[in-house]
mmCIF file with all atom_site columns, C-alpha atoms in Angstrom:
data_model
loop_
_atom_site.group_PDB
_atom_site.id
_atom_site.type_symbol
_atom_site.label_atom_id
_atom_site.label_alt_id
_atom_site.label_comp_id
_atom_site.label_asym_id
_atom_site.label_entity_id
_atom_site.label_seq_id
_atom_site.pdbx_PDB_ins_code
_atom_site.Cartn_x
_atom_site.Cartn_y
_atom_site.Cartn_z
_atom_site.occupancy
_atom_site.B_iso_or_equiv
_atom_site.pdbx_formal_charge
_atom_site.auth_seq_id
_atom_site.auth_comp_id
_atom_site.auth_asym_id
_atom_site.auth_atom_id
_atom_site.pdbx_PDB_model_num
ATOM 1   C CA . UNK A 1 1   ? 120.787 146.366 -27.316 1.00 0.00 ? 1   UNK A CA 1
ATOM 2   C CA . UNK A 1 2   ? 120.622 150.438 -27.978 1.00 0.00 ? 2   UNK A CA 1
ATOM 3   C CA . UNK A 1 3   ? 118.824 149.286 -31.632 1.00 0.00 ? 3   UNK A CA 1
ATOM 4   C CA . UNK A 1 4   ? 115.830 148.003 -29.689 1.00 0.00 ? 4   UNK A CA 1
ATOM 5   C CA . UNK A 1 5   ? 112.364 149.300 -30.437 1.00 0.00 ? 5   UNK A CA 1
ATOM 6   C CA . UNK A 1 6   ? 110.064 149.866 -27.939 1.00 0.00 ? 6   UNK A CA 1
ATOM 7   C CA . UNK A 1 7   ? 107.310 148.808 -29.970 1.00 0.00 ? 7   UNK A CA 1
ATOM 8   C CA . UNK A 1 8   ? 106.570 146.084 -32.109 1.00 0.00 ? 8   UNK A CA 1
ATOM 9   C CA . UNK A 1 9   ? 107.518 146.739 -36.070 1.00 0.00 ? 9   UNK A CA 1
ATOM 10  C CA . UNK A 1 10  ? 105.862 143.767 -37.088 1.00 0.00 ? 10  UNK A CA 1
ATOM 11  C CA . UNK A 1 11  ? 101.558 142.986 -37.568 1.00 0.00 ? 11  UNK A CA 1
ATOM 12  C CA . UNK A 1 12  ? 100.959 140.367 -35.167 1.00 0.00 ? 12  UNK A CA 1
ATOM 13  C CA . UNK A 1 13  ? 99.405  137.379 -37.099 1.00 0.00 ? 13  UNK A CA 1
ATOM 14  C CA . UNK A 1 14  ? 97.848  136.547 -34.018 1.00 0.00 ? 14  UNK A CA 1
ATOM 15  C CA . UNK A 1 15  ? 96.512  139.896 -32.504 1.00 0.00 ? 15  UNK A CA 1
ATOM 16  C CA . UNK A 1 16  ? 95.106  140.681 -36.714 1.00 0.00 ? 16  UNK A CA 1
ATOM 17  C CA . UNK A 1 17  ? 93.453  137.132 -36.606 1.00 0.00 ? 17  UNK A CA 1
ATOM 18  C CA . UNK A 1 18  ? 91.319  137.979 -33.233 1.00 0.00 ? 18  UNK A CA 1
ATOM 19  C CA . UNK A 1 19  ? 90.450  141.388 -34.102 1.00 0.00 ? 19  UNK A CA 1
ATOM 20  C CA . UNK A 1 20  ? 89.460  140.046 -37.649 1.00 0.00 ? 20  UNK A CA 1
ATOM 21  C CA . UNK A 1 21  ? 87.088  137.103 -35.905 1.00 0.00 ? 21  UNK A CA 1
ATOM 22  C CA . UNK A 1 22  ? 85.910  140.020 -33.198 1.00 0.00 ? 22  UNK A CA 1
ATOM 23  C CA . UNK A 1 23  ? 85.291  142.038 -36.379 1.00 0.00 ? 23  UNK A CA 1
ATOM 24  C CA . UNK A 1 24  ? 82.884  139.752 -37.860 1.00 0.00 ? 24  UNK A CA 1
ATOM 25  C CA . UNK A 1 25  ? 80.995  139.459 -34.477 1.00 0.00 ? 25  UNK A CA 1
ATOM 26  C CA . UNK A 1 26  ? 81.938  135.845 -33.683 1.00 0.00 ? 26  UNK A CA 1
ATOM 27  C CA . UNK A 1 27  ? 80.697  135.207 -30.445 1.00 0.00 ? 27  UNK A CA 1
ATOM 28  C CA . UNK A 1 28  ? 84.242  133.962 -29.089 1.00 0.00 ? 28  UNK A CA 1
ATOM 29  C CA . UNK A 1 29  ? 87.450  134.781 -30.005 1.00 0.00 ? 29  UNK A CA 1
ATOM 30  C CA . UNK A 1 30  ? 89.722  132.935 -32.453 1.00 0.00 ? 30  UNK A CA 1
ATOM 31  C CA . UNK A 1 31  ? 91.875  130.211 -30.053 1.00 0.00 ? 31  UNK A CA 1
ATOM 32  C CA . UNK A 1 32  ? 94.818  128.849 -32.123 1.00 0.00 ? 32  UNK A CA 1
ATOM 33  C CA . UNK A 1 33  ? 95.380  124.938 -32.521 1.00 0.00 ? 33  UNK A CA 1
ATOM 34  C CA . UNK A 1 34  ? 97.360  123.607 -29.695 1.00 0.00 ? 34  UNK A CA 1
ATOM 35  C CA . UNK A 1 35  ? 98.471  119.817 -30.085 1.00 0.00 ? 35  UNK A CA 1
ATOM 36  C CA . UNK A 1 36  ? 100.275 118.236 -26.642 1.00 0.00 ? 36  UNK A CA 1
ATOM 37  C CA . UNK A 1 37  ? 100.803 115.151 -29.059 1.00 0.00 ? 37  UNK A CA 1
ATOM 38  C CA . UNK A 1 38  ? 102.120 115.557 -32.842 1.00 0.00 ? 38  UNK A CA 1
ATOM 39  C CA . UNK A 1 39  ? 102.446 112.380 -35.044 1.00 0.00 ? 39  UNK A CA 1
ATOM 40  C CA . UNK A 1 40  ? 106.540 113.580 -36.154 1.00 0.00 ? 40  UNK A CA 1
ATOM 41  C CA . UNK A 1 41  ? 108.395 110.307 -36.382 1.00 0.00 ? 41  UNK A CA 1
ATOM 42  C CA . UNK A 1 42  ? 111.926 109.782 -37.073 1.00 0.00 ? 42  UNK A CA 1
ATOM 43  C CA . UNK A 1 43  ? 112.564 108.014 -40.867 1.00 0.00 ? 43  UNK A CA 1
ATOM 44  C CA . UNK A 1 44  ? 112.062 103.738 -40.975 1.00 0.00 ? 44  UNK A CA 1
ATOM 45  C CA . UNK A 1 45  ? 114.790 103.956 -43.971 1.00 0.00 ? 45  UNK A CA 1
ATOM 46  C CA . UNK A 1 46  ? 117.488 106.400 -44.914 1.00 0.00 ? 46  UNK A CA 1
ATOM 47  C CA . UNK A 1 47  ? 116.199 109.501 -46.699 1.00 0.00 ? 47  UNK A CA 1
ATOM 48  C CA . UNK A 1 48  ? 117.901 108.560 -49.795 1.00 0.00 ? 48  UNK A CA 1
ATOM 49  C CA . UNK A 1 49  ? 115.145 105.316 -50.008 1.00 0.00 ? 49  UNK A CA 1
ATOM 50  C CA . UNK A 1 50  ? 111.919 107.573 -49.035 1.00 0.00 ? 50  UNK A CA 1
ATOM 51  C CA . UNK A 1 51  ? 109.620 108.482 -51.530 1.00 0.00 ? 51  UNK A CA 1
ATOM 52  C CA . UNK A 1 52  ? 108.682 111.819 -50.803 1.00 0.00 ? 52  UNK A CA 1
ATOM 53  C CA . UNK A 1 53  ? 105.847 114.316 -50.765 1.00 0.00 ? 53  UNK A CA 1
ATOM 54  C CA . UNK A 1 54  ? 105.059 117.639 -51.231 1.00 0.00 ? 54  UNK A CA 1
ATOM 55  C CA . UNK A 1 55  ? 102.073 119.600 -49.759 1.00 0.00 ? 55  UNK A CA 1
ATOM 56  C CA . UNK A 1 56  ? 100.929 123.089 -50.096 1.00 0.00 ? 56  UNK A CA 1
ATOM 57  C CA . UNK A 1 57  ? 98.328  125.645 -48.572 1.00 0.00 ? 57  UNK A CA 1
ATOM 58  C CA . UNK A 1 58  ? 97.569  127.304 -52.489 1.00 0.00 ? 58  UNK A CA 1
ATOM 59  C CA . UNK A 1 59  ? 94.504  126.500 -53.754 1.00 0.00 ? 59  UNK A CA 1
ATOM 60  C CA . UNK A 1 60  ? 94.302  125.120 -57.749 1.00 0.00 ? 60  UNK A CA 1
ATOM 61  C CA . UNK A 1 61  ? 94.380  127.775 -60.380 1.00 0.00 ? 61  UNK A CA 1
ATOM 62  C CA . UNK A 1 62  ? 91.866  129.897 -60.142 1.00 0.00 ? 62  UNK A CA 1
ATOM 63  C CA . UNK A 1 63  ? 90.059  128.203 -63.229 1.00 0.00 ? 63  UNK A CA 1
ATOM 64  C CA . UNK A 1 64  ? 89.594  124.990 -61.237 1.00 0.00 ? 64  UNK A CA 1
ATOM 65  C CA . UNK A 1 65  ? 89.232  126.087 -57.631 1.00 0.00 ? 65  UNK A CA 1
ATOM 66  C CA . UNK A 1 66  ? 86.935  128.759 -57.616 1.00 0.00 ? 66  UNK A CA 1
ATOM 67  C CA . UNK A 1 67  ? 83.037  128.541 -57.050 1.00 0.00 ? 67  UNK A CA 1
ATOM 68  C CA . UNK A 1 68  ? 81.915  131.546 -57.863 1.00 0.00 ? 68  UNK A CA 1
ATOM 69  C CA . UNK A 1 69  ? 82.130  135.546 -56.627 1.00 0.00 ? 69  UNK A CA 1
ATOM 70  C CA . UNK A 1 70  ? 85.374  135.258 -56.057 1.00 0.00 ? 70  UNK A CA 1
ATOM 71  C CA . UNK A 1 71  ? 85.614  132.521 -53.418 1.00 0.00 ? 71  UNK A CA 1
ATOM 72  C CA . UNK A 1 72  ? 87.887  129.597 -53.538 1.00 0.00 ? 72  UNK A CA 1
ATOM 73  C CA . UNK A 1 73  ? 87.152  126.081 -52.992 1.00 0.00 ? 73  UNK A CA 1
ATOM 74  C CA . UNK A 1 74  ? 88.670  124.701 -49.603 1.00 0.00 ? 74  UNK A CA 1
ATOM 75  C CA . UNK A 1 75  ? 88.665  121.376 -50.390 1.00 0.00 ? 75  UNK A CA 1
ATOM 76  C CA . UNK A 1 76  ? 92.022  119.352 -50.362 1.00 0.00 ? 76  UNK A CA 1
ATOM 77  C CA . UNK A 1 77  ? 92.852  117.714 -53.646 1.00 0.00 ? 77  UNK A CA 1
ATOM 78  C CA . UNK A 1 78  ? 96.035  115.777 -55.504 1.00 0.00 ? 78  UNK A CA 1
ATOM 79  C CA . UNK A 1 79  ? 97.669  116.772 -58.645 1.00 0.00 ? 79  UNK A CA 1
ATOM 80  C CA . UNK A 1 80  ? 100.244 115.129 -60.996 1.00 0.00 ? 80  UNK A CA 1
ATOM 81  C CA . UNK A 1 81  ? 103.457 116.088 -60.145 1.00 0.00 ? 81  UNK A CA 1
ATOM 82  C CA . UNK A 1 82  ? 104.625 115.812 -63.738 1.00 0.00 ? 82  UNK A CA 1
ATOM 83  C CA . UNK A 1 83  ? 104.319 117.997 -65.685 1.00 0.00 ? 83  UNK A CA 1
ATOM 84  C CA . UNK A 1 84  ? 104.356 120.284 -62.617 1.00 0.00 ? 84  UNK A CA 1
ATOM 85  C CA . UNK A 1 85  ? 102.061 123.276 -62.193 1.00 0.00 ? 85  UNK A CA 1
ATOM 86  C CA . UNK A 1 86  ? 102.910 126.589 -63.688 1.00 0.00 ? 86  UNK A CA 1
ATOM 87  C CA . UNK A 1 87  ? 100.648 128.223 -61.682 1.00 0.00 ? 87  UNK A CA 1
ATOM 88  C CA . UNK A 1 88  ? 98.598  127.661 -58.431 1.00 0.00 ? 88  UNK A CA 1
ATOM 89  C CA . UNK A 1 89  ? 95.682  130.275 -56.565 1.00 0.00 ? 89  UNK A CA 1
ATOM 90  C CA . UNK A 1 90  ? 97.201  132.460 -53.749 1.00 0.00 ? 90  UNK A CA 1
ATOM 91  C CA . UNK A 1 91  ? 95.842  135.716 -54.530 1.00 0.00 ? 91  UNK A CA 1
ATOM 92  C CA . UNK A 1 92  ? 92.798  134.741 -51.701 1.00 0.00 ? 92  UNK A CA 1
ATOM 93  C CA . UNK A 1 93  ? 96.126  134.786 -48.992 1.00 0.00 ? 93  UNK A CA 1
ATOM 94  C CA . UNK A 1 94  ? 97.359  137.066 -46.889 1.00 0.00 ? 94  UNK A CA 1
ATOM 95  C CA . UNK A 1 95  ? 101.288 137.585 -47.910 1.00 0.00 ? 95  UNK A CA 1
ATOM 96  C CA . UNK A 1 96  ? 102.888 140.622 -48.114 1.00 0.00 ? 96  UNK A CA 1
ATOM 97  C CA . UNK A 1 97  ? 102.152 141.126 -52.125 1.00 0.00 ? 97  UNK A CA 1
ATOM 98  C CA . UNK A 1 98  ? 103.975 144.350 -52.672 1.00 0.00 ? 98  UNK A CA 1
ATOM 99  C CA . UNK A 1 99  ? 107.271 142.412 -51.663 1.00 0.00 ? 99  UNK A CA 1
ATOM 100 C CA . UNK A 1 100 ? 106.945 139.613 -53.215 1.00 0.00 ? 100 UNK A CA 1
ATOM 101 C CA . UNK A 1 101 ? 104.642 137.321 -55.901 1.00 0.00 ? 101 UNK A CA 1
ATOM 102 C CA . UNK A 1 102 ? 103.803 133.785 -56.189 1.00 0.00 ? 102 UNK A CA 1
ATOM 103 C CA . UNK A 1 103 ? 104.755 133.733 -59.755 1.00 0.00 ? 103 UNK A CA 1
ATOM 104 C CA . UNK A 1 104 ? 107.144 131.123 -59.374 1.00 0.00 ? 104 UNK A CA 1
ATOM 105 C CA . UNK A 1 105 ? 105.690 128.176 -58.331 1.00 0.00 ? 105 UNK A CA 1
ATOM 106 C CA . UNK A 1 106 ? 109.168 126.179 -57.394 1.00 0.00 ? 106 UNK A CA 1
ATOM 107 C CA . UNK A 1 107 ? 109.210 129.353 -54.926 1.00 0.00 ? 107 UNK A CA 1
ATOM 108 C CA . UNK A 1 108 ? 106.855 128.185 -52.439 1.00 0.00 ? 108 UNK A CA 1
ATOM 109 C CA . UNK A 1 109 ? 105.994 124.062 -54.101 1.00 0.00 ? 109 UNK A CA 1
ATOM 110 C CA . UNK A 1 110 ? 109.567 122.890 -55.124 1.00 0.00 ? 110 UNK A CA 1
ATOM 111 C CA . UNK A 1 111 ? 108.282 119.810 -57.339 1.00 0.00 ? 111 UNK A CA 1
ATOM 112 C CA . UNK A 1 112 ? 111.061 120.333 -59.620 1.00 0.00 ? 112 UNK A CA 1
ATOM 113 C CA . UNK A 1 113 ? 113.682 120.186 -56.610 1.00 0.00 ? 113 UNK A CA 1
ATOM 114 C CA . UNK A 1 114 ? 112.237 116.742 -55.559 1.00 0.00 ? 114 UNK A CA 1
ATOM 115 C CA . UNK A 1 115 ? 112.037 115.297 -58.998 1.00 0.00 ? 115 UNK A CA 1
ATOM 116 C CA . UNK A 1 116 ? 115.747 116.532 -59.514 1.00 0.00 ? 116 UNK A CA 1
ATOM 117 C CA . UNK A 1 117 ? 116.852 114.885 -55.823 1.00 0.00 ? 117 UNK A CA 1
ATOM 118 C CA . UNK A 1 118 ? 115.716 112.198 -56.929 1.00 0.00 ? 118 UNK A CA 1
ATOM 119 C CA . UNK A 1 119 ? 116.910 111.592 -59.806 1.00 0.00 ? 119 UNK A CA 1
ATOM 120 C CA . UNK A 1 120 ? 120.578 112.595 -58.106 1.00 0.00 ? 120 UNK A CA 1
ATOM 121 C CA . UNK A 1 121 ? 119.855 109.853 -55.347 1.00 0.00 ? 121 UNK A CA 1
ATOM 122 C CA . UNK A 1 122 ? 119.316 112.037 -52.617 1.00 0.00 ? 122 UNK A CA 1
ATOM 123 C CA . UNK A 1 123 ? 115.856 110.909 -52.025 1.00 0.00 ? 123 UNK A CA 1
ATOM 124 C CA . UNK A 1 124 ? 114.621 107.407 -52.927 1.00 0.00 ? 124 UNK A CA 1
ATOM 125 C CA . UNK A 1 125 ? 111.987 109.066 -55.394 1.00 0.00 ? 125 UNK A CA 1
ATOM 126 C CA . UNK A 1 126 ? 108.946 111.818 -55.507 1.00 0.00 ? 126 UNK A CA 1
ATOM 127 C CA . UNK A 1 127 ? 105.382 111.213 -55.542 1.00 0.00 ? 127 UNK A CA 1
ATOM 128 C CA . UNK A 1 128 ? 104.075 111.179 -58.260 1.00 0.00 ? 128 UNK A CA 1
ATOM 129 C CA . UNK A 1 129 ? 101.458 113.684 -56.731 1.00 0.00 ? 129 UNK A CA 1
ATOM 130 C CA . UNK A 1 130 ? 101.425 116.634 -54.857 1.00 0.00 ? 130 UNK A CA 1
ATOM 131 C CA . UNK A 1 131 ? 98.863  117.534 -52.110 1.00 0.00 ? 131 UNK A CA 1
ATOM 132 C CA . UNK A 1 132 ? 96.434  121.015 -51.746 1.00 0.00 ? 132 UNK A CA 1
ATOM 133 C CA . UNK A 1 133 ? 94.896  121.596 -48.709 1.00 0.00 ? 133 UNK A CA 1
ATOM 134 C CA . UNK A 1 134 ? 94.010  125.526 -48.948 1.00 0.00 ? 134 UNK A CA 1
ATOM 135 C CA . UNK A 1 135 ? 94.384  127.821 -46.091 1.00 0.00 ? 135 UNK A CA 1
ATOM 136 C CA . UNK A 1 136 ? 90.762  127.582 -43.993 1.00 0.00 ? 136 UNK A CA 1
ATOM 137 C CA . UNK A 1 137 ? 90.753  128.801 -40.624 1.00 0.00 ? 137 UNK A CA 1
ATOM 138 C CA . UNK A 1 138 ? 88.293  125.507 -39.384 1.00 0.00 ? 138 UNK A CA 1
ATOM 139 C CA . UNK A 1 139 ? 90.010  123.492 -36.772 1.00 0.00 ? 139 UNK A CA 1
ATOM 140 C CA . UNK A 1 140 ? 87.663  120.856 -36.784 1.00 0.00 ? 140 UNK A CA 1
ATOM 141 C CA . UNK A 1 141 ? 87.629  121.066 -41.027 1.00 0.00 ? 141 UNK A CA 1
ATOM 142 C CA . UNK A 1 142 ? 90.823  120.399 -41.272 1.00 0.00 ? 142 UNK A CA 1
ATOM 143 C CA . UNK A 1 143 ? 91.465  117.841 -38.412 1.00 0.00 ? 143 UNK A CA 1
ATOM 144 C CA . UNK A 1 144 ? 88.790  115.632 -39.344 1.00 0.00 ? 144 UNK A CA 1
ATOM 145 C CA . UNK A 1 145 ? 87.988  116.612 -42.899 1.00 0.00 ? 145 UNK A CA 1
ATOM 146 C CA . UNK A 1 146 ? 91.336  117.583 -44.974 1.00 0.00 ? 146 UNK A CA 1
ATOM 147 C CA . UNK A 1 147 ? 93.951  116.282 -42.912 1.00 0.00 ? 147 UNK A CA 1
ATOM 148 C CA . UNK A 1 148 ? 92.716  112.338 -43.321 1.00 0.00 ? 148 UNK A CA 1
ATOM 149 C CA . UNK A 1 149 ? 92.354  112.755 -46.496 1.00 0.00 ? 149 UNK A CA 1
ATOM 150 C CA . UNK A 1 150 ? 95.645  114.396 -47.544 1.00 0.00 ? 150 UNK A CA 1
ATOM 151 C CA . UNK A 1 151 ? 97.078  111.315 -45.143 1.00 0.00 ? 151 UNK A CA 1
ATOM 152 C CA . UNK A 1 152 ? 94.861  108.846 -47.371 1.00 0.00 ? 152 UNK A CA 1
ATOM 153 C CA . UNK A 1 153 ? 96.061  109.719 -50.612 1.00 0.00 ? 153 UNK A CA 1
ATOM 154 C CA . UNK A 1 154 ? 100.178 110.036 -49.018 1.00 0.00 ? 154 UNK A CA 1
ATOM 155 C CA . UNK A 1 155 ? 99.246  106.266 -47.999 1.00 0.00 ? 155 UNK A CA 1
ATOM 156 C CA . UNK A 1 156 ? 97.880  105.431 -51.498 1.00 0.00 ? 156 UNK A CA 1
ATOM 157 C CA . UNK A 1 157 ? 100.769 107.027 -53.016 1.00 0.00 ? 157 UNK A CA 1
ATOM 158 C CA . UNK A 1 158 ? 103.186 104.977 -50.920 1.00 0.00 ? 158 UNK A CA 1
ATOM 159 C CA . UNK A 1 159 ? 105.002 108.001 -49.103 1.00 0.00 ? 159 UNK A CA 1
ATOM 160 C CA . UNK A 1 160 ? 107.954 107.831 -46.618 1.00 0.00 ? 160 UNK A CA 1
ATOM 161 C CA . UNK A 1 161 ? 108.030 111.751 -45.557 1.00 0.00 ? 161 UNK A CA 1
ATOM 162 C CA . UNK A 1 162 ? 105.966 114.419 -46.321 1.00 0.00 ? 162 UNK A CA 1
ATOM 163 C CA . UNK A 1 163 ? 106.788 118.453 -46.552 1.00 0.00 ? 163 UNK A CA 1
ATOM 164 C CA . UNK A 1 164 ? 104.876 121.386 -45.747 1.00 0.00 ? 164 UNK A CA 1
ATOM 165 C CA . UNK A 1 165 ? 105.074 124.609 -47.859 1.00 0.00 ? 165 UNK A CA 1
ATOM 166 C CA . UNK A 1 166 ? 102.564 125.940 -46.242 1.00 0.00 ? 166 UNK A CA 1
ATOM 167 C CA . UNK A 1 167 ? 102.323 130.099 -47.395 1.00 0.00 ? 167 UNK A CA 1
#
């Protein structure tokens, strides 16, 4: 107990997301998503028959995602999981970028882990897609616009269990 601060050593992501909105003269403040009901529901099948997913908050490299002056595209979209991607568009986040890097793309979207438990038998088998659905601070854009669709294509694809690697 003596090695407790007084203070917070941390940035809020919260208190940094209000004073960012209040910043930019929104005429509320930013209220985070709050869900009484979540759709989680346990497995039909052992996990080593589920074909699995992978979805990720990076956008597409920055050759493909980008519209112009710097601004990324926040539309979902599905790749090929094979070959998997050697690179993917973060530099538009907000990670701590003198710690770390998103050079490694199994670091944050572990395709290569899924195609390698599945091939051991420890999941039924990967989709043969992945899933994008870039950071965007909408509520309602990403409730009724990206999340349906990134269900859509996991239905299309024939997926048991989806993961977030959300960054």
């Amino acid at each position: 107990m003596d090695n407790l601060r007084p203070y917070r050593s941390f940035v809020s992501y919260i208190d940094r997301s209000r004073e960012y909105y209040a910043a930019q003269d929104y005429s509320k403040p930013y209220v985070w998503a709050h869900h009484d009901d979540v759709p989680f529901t346990p497995l039909r099948k052992p996990i080593s028959e589920c074909r699995v997913g992978l979805v990720t908050t990076a956008g597409r490299t920055q050759e493909e995602g980008m519209i112009g002056a710097g601004r990324l595209m926040r539309e979902p979209y599905a790749e090929p999981a094979n070959p998997p991607p050697t690179h993917l568009f973060t530099d538009d986040l907000f990670w701590d970028k003198e710690t770390t890097h998103t050079d490694d793309v199994d670091s944050f979207l572990p395709v290569n882990r899924l195609a390698e438990y599945a091939a051991g038998g420890r999941i039924g088998s990967a989709s043969p897609r992945f899933y994008g659905v870039p950071t965007d601070y909408s509520q309602s854009r990403t409730s009724q616009g990206a999340a349906p669709r990134i269900l859509e294509w996991c239905r299309e694809d024939g997926l048991d269990a989806v993961l977030l690697s959300a960054l």
